[in-house]
mmCIF file of C-alpha atoms in Angstrom:
data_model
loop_
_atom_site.group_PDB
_atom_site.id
_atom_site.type_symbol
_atom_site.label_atom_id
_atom_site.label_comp_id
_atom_site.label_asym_id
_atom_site.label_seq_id
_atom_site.Cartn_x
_atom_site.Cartn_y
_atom_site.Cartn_z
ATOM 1 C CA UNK O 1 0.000 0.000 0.000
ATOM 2 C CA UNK O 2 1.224 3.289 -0.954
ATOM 3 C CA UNK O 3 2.097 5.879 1.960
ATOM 4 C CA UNK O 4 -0.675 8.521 0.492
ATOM 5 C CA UNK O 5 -3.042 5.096 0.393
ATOM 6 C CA UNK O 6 -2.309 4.160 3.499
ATOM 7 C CA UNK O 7 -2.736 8.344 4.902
ATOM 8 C CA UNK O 8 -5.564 8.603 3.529
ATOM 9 C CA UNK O 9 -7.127 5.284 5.113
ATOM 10 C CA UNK O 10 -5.374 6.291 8.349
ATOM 11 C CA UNK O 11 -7.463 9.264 8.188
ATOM 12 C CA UNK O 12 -10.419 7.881 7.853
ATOM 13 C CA UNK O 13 -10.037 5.762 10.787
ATOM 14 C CA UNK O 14 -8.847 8.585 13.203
ATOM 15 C CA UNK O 15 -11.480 8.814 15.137
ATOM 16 C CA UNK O 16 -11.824 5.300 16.168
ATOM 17 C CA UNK O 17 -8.156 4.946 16.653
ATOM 18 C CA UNK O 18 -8.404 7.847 18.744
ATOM 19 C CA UNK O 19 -11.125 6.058 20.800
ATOM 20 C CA UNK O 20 -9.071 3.093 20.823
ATOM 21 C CA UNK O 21 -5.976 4.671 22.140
ATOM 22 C CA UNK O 22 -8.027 6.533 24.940
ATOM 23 C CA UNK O 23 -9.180 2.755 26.620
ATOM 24 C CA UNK O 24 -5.194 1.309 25.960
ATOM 25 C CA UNK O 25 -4.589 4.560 28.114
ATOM 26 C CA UNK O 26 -6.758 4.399 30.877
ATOM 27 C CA UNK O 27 -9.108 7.428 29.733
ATOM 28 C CA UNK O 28 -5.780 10.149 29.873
ATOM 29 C CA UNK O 29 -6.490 12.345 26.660
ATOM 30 C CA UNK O 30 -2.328 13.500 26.632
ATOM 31 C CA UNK O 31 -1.227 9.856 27.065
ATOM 32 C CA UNK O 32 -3.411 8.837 24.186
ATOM 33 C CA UNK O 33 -2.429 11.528 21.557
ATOM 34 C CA UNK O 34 1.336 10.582 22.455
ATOM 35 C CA UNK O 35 0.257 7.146 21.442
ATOM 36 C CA UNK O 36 -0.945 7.875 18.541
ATOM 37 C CA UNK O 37 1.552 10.461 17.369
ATOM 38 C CA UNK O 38 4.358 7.231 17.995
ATOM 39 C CA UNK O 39 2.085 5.084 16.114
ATOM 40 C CA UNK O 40 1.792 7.095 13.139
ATOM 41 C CA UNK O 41 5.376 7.688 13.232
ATOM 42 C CA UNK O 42 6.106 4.190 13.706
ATOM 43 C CA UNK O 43 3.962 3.670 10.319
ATOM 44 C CA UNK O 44 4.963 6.586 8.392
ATOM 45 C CA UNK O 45 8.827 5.467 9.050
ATOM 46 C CA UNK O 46 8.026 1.711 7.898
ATOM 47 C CA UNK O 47 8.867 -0.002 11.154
ATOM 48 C CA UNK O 48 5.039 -1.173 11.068
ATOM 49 C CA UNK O 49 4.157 -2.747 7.694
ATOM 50 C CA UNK O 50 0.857 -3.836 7.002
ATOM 51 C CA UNK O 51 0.549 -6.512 4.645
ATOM 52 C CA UNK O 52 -2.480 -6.958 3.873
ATOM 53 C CA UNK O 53 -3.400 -10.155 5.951
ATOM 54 C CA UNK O 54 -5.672 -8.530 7.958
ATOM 55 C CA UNK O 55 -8.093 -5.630 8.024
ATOM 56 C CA UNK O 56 -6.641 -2.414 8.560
ATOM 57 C CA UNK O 57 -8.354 -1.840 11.336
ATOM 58 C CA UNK O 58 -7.719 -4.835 13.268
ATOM 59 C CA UNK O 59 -3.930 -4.074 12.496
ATOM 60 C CA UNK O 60 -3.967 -0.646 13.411
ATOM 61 C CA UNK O 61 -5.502 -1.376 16.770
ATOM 62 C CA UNK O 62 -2.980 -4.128 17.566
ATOM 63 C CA UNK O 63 -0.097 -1.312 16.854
ATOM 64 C CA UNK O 64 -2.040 1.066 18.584
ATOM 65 C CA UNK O 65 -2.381 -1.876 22.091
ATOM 66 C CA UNK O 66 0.941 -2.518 21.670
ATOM 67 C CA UNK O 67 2.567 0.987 21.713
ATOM 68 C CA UNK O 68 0.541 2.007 24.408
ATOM 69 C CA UNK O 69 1.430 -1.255 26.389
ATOM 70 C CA UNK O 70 5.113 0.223 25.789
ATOM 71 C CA UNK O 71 4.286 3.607 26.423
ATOM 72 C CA UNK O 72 2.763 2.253 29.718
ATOM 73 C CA UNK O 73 5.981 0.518 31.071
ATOM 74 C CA UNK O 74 8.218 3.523 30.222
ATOM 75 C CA UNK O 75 5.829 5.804 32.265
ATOM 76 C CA UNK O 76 6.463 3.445 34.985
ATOM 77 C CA UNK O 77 10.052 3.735 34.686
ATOM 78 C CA UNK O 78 9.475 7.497 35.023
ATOM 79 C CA UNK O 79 7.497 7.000 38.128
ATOM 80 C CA UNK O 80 10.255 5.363 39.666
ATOM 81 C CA UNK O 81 12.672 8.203 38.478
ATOM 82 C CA UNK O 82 10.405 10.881 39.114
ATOM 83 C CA UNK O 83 10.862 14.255 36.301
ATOM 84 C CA UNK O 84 9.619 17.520 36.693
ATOM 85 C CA UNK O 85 6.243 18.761 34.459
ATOM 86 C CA UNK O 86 4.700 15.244 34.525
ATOM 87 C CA UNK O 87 1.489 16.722 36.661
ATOM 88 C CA UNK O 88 0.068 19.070 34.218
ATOM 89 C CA UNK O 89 -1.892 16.133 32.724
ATOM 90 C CA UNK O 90 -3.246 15.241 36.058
ATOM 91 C CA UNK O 91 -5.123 18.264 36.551
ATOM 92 C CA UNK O 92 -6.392 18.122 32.679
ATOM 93 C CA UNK O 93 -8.008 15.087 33.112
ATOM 94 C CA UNK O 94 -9.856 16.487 36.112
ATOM 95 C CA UNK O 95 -11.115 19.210 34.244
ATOM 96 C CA UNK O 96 -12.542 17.220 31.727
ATOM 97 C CA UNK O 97 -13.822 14.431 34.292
ATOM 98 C CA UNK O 98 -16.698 17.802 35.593
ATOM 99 C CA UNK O 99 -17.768 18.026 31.716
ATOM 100 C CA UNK O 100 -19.086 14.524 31.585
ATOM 101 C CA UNK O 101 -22.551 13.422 33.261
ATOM 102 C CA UNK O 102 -22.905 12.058 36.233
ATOM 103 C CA UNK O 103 -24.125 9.253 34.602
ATOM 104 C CA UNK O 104 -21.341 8.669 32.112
ATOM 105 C CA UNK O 105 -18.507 9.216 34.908
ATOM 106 C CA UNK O 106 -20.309 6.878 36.755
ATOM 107 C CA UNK O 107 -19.868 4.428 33.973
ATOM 108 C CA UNK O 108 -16.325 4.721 33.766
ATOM 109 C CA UNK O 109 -15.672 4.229 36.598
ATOM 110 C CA UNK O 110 -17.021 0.765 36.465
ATOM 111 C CA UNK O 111 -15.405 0.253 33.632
ATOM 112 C CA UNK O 112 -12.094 1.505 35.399
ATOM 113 C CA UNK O 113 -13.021 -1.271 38.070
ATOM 114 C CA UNK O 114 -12.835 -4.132 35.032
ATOM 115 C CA UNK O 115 -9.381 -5.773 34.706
ATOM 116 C CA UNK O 116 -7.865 -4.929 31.224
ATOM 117 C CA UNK O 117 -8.488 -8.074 29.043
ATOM 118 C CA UNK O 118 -12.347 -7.566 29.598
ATOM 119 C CA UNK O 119 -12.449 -4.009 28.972
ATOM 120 C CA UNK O 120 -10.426 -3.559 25.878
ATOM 121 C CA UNK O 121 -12.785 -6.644 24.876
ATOM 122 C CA UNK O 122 -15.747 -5.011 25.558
ATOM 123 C CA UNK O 123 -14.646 -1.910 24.423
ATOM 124 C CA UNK O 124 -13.452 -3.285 20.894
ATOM 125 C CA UNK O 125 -17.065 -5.118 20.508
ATOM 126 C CA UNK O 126 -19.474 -2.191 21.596
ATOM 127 C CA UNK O 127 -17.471 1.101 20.903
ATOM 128 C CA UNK O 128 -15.804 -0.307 17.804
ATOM 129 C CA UNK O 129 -18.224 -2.662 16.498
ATOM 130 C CA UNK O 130 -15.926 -5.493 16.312
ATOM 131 C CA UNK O 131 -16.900 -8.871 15.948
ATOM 132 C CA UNK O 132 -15.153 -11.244 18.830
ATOM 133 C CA UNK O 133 -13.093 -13.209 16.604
ATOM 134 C CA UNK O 134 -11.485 -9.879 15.446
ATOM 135 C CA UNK O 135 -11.199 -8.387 18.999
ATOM 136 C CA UNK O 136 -9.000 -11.626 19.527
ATOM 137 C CA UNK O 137 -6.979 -10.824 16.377
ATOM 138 C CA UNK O 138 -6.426 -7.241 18.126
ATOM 139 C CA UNK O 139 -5.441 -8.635 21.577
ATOM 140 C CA UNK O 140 -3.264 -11.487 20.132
ATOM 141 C CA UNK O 141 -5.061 -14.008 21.708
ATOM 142 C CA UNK O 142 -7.974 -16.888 20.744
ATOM 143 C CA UNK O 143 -11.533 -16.465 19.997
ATOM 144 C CA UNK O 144 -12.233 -18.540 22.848
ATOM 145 C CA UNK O 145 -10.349 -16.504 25.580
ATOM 146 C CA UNK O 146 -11.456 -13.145 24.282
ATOM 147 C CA UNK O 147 -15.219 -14.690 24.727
ATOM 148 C CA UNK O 148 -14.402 -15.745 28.095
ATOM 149 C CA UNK O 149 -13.128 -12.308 28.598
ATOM 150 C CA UNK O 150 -16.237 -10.543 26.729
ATOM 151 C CA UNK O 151 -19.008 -12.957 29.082
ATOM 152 C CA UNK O 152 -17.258 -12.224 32.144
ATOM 153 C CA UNK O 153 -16.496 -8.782 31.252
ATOM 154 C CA UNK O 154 -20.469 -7.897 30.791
ATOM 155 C CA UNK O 155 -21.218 -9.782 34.114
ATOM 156 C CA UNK O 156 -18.815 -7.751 35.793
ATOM 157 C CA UNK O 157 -19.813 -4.328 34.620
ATOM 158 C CA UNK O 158 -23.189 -5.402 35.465
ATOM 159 C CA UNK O 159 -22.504 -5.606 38.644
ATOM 160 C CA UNK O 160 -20.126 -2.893 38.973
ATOM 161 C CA UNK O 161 -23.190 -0.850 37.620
ATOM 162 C CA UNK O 162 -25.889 -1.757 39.964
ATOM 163 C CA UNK O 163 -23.301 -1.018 42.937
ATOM 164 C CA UNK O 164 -22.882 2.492 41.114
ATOM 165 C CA UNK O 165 -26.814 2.690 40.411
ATOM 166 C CA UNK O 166 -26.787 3.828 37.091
ATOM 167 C CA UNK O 167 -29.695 3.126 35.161
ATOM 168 C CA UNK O 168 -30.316 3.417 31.128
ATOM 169 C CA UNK O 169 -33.845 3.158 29.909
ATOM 170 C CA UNK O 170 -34.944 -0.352 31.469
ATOM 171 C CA UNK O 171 -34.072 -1.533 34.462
ATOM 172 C CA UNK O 172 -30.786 -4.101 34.849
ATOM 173 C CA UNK O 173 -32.718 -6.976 36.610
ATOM 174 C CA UNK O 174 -34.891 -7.727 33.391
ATOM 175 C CA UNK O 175 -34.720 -11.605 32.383
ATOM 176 C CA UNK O 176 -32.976 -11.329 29.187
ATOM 177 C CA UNK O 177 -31.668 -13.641 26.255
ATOM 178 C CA UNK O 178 -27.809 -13.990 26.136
ATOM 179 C CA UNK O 179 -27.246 -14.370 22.275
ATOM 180 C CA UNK O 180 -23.643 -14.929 20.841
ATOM 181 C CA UNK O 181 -22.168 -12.143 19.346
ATOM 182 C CA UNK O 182 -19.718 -14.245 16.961
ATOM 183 C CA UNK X 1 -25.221 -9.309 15.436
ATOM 184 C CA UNK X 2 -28.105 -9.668 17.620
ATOM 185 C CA UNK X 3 -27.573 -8.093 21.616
ATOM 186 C CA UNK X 4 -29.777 -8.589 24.675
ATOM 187 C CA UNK X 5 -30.595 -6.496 27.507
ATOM 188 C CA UNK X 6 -27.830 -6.033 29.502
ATOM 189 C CA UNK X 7 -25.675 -5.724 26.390
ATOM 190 C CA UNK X 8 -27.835 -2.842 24.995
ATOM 191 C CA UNK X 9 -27.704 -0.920 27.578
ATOM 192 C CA UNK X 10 -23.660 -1.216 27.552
ATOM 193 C CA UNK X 11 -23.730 -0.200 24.098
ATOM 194 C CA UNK X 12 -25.958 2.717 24.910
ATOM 195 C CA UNK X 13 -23.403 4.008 27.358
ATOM 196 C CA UNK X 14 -20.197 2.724 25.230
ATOM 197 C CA UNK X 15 -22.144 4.907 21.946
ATOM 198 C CA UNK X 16 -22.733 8.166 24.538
ATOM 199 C CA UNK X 17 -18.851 7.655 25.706
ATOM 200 C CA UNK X 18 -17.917 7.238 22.002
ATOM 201 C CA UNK X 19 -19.962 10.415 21.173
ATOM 202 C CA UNK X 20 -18.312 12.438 24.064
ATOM 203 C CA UNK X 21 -14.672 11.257 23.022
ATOM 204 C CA UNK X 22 -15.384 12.387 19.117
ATOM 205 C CA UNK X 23 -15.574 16.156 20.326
ATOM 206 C CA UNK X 24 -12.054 15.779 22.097
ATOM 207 C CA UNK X 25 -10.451 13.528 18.754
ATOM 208 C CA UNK X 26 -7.385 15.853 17.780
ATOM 209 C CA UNK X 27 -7.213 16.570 14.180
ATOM 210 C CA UNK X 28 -5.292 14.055 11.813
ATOM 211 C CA UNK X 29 -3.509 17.046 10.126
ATOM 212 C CA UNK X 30 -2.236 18.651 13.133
ATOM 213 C CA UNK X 31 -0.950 15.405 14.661
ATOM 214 C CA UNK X 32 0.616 13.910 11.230
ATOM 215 C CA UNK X 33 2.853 17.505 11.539
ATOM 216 C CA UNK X 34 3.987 16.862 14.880
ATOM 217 C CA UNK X 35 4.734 13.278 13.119
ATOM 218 C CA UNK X 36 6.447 14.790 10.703
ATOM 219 C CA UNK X 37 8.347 17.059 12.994
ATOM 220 C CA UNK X 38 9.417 13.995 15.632
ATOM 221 C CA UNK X 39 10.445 12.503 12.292
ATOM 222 C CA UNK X 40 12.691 15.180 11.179
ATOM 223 C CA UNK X 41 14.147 15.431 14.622
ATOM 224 C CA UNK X 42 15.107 11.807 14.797
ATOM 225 C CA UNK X 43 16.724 12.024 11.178
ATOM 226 C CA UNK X 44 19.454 14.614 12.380
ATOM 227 C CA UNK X 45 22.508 13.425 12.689
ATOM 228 C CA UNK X 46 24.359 12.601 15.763
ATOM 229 C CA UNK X 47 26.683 14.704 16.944
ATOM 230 C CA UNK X 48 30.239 13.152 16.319
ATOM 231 C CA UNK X 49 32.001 14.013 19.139
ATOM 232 C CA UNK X 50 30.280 13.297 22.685
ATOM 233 C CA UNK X 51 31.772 13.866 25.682
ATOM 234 C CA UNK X 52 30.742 10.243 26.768
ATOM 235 C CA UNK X 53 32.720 8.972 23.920
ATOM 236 C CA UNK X 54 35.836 10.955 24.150
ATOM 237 C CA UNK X 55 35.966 9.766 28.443
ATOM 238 C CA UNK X 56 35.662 5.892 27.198
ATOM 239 C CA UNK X 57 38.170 6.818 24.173
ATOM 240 C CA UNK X 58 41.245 8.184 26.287
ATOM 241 C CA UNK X 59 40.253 5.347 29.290
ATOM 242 C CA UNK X 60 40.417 2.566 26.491
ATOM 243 C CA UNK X 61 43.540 4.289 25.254
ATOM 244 C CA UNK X 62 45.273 4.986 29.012
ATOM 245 C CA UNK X 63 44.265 1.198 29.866
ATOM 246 C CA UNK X 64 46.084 0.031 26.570
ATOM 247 C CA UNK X 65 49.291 1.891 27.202
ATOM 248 C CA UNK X 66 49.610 0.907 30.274
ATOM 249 C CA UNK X 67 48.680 -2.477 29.621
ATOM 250 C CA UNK X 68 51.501 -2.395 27.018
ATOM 251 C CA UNK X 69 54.061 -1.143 29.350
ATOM 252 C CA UNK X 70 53.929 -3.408 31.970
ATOM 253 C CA UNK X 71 54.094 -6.199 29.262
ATOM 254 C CA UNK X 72 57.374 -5.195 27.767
ATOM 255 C CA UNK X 73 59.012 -4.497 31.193
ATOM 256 C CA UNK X 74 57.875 -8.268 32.222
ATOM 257 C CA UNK X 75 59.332 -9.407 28.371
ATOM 258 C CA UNK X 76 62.818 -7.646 29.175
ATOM 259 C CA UNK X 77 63.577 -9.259 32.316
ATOM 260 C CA UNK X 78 62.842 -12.275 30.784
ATOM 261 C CA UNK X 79 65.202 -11.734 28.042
ATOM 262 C CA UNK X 80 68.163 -10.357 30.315
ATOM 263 C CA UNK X 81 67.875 -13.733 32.449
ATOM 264 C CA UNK X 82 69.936 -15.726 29.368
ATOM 265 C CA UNK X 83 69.338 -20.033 29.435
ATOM 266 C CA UNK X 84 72.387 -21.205 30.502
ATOM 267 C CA UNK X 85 73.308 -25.176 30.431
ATOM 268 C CA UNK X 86 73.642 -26.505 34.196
ATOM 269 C CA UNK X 87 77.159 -27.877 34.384
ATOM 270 C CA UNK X 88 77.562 -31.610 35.648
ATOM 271 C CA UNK X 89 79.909 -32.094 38.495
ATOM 272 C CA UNK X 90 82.684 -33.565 36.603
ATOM 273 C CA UNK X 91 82.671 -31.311 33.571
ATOM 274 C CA UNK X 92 85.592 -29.255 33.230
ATOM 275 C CA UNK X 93 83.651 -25.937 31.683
ATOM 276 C CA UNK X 94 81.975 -25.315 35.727
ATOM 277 C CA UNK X 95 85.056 -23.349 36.875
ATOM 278 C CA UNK X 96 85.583 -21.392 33.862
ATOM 279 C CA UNK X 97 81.720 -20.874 33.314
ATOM 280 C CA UNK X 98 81.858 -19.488 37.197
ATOM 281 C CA UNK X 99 84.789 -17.603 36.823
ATOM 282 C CA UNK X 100 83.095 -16.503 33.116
ATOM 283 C CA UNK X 101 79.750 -15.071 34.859
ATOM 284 C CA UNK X 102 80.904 -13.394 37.571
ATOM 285 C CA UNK X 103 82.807 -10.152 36.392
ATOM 286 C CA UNK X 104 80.955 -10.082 33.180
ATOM 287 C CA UNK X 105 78.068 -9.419 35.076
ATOM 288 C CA UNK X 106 76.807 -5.526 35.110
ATOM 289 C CA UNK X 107 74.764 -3.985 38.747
ATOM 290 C CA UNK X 108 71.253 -3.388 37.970
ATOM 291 C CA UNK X 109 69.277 -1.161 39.824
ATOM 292 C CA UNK X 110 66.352 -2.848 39.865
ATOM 293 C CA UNK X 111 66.235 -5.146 43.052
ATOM 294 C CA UNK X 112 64.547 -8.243 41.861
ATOM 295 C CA UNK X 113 66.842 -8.857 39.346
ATOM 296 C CA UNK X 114 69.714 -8.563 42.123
ATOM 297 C CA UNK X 115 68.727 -11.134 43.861
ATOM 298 C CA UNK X 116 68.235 -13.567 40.935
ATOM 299 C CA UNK X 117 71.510 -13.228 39.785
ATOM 300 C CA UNK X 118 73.226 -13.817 43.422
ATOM 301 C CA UNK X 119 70.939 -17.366 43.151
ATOM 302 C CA UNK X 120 71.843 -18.370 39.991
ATOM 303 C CA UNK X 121 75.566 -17.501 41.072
ATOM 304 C CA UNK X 122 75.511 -19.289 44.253
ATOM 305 C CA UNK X 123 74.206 -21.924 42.266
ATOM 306 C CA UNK X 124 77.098 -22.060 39.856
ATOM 307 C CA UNK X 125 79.657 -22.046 42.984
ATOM 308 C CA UNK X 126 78.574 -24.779 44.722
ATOM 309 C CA UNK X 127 78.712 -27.074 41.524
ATOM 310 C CA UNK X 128 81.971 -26.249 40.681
ATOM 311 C CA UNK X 129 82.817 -27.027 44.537
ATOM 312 C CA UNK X 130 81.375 -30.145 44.511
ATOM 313 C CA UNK X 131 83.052 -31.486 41.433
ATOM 314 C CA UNK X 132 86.772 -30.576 43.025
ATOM 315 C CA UNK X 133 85.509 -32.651 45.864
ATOM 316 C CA UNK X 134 87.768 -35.545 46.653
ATOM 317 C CA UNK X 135 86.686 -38.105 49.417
ATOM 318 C CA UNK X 136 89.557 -37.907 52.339
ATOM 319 C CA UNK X 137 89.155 -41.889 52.751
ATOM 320 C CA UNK X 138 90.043 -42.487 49.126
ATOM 321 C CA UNK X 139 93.960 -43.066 49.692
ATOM 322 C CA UNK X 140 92.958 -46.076 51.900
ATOM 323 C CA UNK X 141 91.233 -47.800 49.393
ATOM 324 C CA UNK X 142 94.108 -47.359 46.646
ATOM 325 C CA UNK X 143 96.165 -50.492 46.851
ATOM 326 C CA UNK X 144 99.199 -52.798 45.520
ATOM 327 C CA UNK X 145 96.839 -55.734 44.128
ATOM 328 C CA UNK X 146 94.394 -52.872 42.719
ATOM 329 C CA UNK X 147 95.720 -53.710 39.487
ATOM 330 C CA UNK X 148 94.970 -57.259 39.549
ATOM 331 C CA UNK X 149 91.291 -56.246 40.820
ATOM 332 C CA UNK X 150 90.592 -53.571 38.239
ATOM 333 C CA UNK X 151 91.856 -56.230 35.374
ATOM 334 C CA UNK X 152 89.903 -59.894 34.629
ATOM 335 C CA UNK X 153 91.212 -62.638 32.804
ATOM 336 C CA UNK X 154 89.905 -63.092 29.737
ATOM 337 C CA UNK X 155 88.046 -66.839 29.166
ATOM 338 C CA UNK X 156 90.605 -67.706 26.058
ATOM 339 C CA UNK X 157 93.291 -67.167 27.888
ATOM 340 C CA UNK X 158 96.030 -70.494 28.810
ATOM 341 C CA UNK X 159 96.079 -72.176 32.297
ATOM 342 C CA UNK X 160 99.144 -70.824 32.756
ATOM 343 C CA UNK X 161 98.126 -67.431 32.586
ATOM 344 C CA UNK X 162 95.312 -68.082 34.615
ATOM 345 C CA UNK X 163 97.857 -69.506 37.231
ATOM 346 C CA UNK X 164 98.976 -65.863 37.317
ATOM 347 C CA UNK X 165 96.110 -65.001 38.916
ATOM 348 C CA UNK X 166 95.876 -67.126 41.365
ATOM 349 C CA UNK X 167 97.958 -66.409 44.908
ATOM 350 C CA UNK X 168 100.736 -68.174 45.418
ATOM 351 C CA UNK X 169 100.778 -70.685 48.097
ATOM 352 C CA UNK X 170 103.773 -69.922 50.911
ATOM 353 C CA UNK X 171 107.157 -71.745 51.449
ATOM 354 C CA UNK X 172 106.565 -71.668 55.368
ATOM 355 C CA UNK X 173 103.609 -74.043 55.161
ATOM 356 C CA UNK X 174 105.744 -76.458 52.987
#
């Protein structure tokens, strides 16, 4: 694919990279631009060649998991070396935090309470429309474990969610049918 | 895909979050220029000469030369020490080899090499004493018939020759 192709299709998908970055990076807007900006480097320079053998989305998420997964243990290493100017993004994030609802922030934090393999899974499946077999392809792992992850991700948040009390439309306790998403 | 309850609702709430994180998305042309700036950043070359480098340079070098010193000191006294053939005690060349080494022999300042040399001198000395060395109970054994001891008859030789050998029996006990 040619590197005005490949721009142009990056483009496109922006917005749901951009999503996708944001859960890899914990919700921390900064943290997931930086992510971004490295991946599109990282693609832009050739060190991450797509070739074709899967959809360009799938790949581009995988890039995007595993540079933030990177970005993640360098931060890390920071913490333990502490540098000056790292607590400006602190204080963005809890300016944005009073623009959401009540509602919404209550829902993250749920979602904060989920360990990571069930909320990139759900996130990949509800906020990206994935299907679960390419949610595995993302995570690098089998269809079976990322619909282990998926099941026990929704009972989770469930619950996490009724603790919280947030209610959308219905109420949680319906009877409902558990279809499979594959 | 078909979804039930519980997983509508979570899409409800993942589609409001989604909605929410589309006003904050940065725009793809100002990020791919700070991509393009990072790139043109990392393409810079180096600068040659580091500080870093130029410390391990002249400890690499300092290590080297002194390395290289010590090993040519260590060859030299090596080489001044020359392989000399121990003398055995009865060869005639100890005394002169001795008397050879001795005043040929320059003073060094160094100490270590001193002391070798007085070793392998003392050495020298005592070989060419023990060689001179005559045992003072060696007249005693020297004696008149030592001839006839020292020489054997030989198997082809007559009876009369033979008889030679034999001691002759005394006129007193005829």
């Amino acid at each position: 694919m040619e590197i005005s192709e490949l721009k142009a299709e990056l483009e496109k998908l922006h917005p749901a990279s951009f999503g996708w970055a944001l859960s890899c990076c914990r919700r921390n807007h900064a943290d997931a631009e930086e992510v971004l900006q490295t991946v599109y480097l990282k693609i832009l320079q050739g060190k991450a060649i797509y070739r074709g053998e899967s959809k360009l989305q799938t790949w581009l998420f995988a890039v995007i998991r595993k540079t933030a997964m990177s970005e993640r243990r360098k931060l890390w290493l920071r913490t333990l070396i502490p540098i000056p100017g790292t607590t400006s993004v602190v204080h963005n994030e809890l300016e944005s935090e009073s623009e959401r609802s009540q509602m919404q922030q209550r829902f993250q934090q749920a979602l904060a309470q989920l360990p990571a393999r069930q909320r990139e899974t759900l996130h990949l499946v509800f906020y990206q429309d994935l299907s679960l077999s390419e949610a595995a392809e993302v995570m690098n792992i089998s269809v079976g474990s990322a619909r282990r992850h998926y099941e026990r991700g929704k009972k989770r948040l469930r619950t996490e969610l009724d603790r919280e009390g947030v209610e959308y439309g219905i109420g949680w306790n319906r009877k409902e049918n558990s279809s499979a998403v594959l | 895909m078909e979804l039930g309850g519980t997983e509508k609702r979570i899409q409800a709430l993942f589609s409001e979050l989604s909605l929410e994180d589309r006003t904050h998305v940065p725009r793809f042309e100002q990020l791919c220029t700070q991509v393009e700036k990072r790139r043109v950043e990392k393409k810079k070359p180096a600068p040659l000469f580091r500080s870093s480098w130029a410390v391990t340079a002249a400890v690499i070098i300092i290590a080297a030369a002194s390395s290289l010193a010590l090993w040519s000191r260590q060859s030299q006294t090596v080489l001044n020490i020359a392989p000399r053939e121990i003398p055995t005690p009865a060869s005639p060349q100890v005394a002169s080899l001795v008397e050879s080494t001795q005043p040929t022999e320059t003073t060094r300042p160094r100490k270590k090499r001193i002391v070798r040399q007085r070793q392998s001198d003392n050495v020298f000395s005592e070989a060419a004493l023990l060689s001179r060395w005559q045992s003072p109970t060696q007249n005693f054994m020297q004696s008149p018939s030592s001839v006839s001891f020292n020489s054997l008859p030989q198997l082809n030789q007559s009876a009369k020759d033979l008889e030679s050998f034999l001691p002759k029996p005394k006129e007193s006990n005829q």
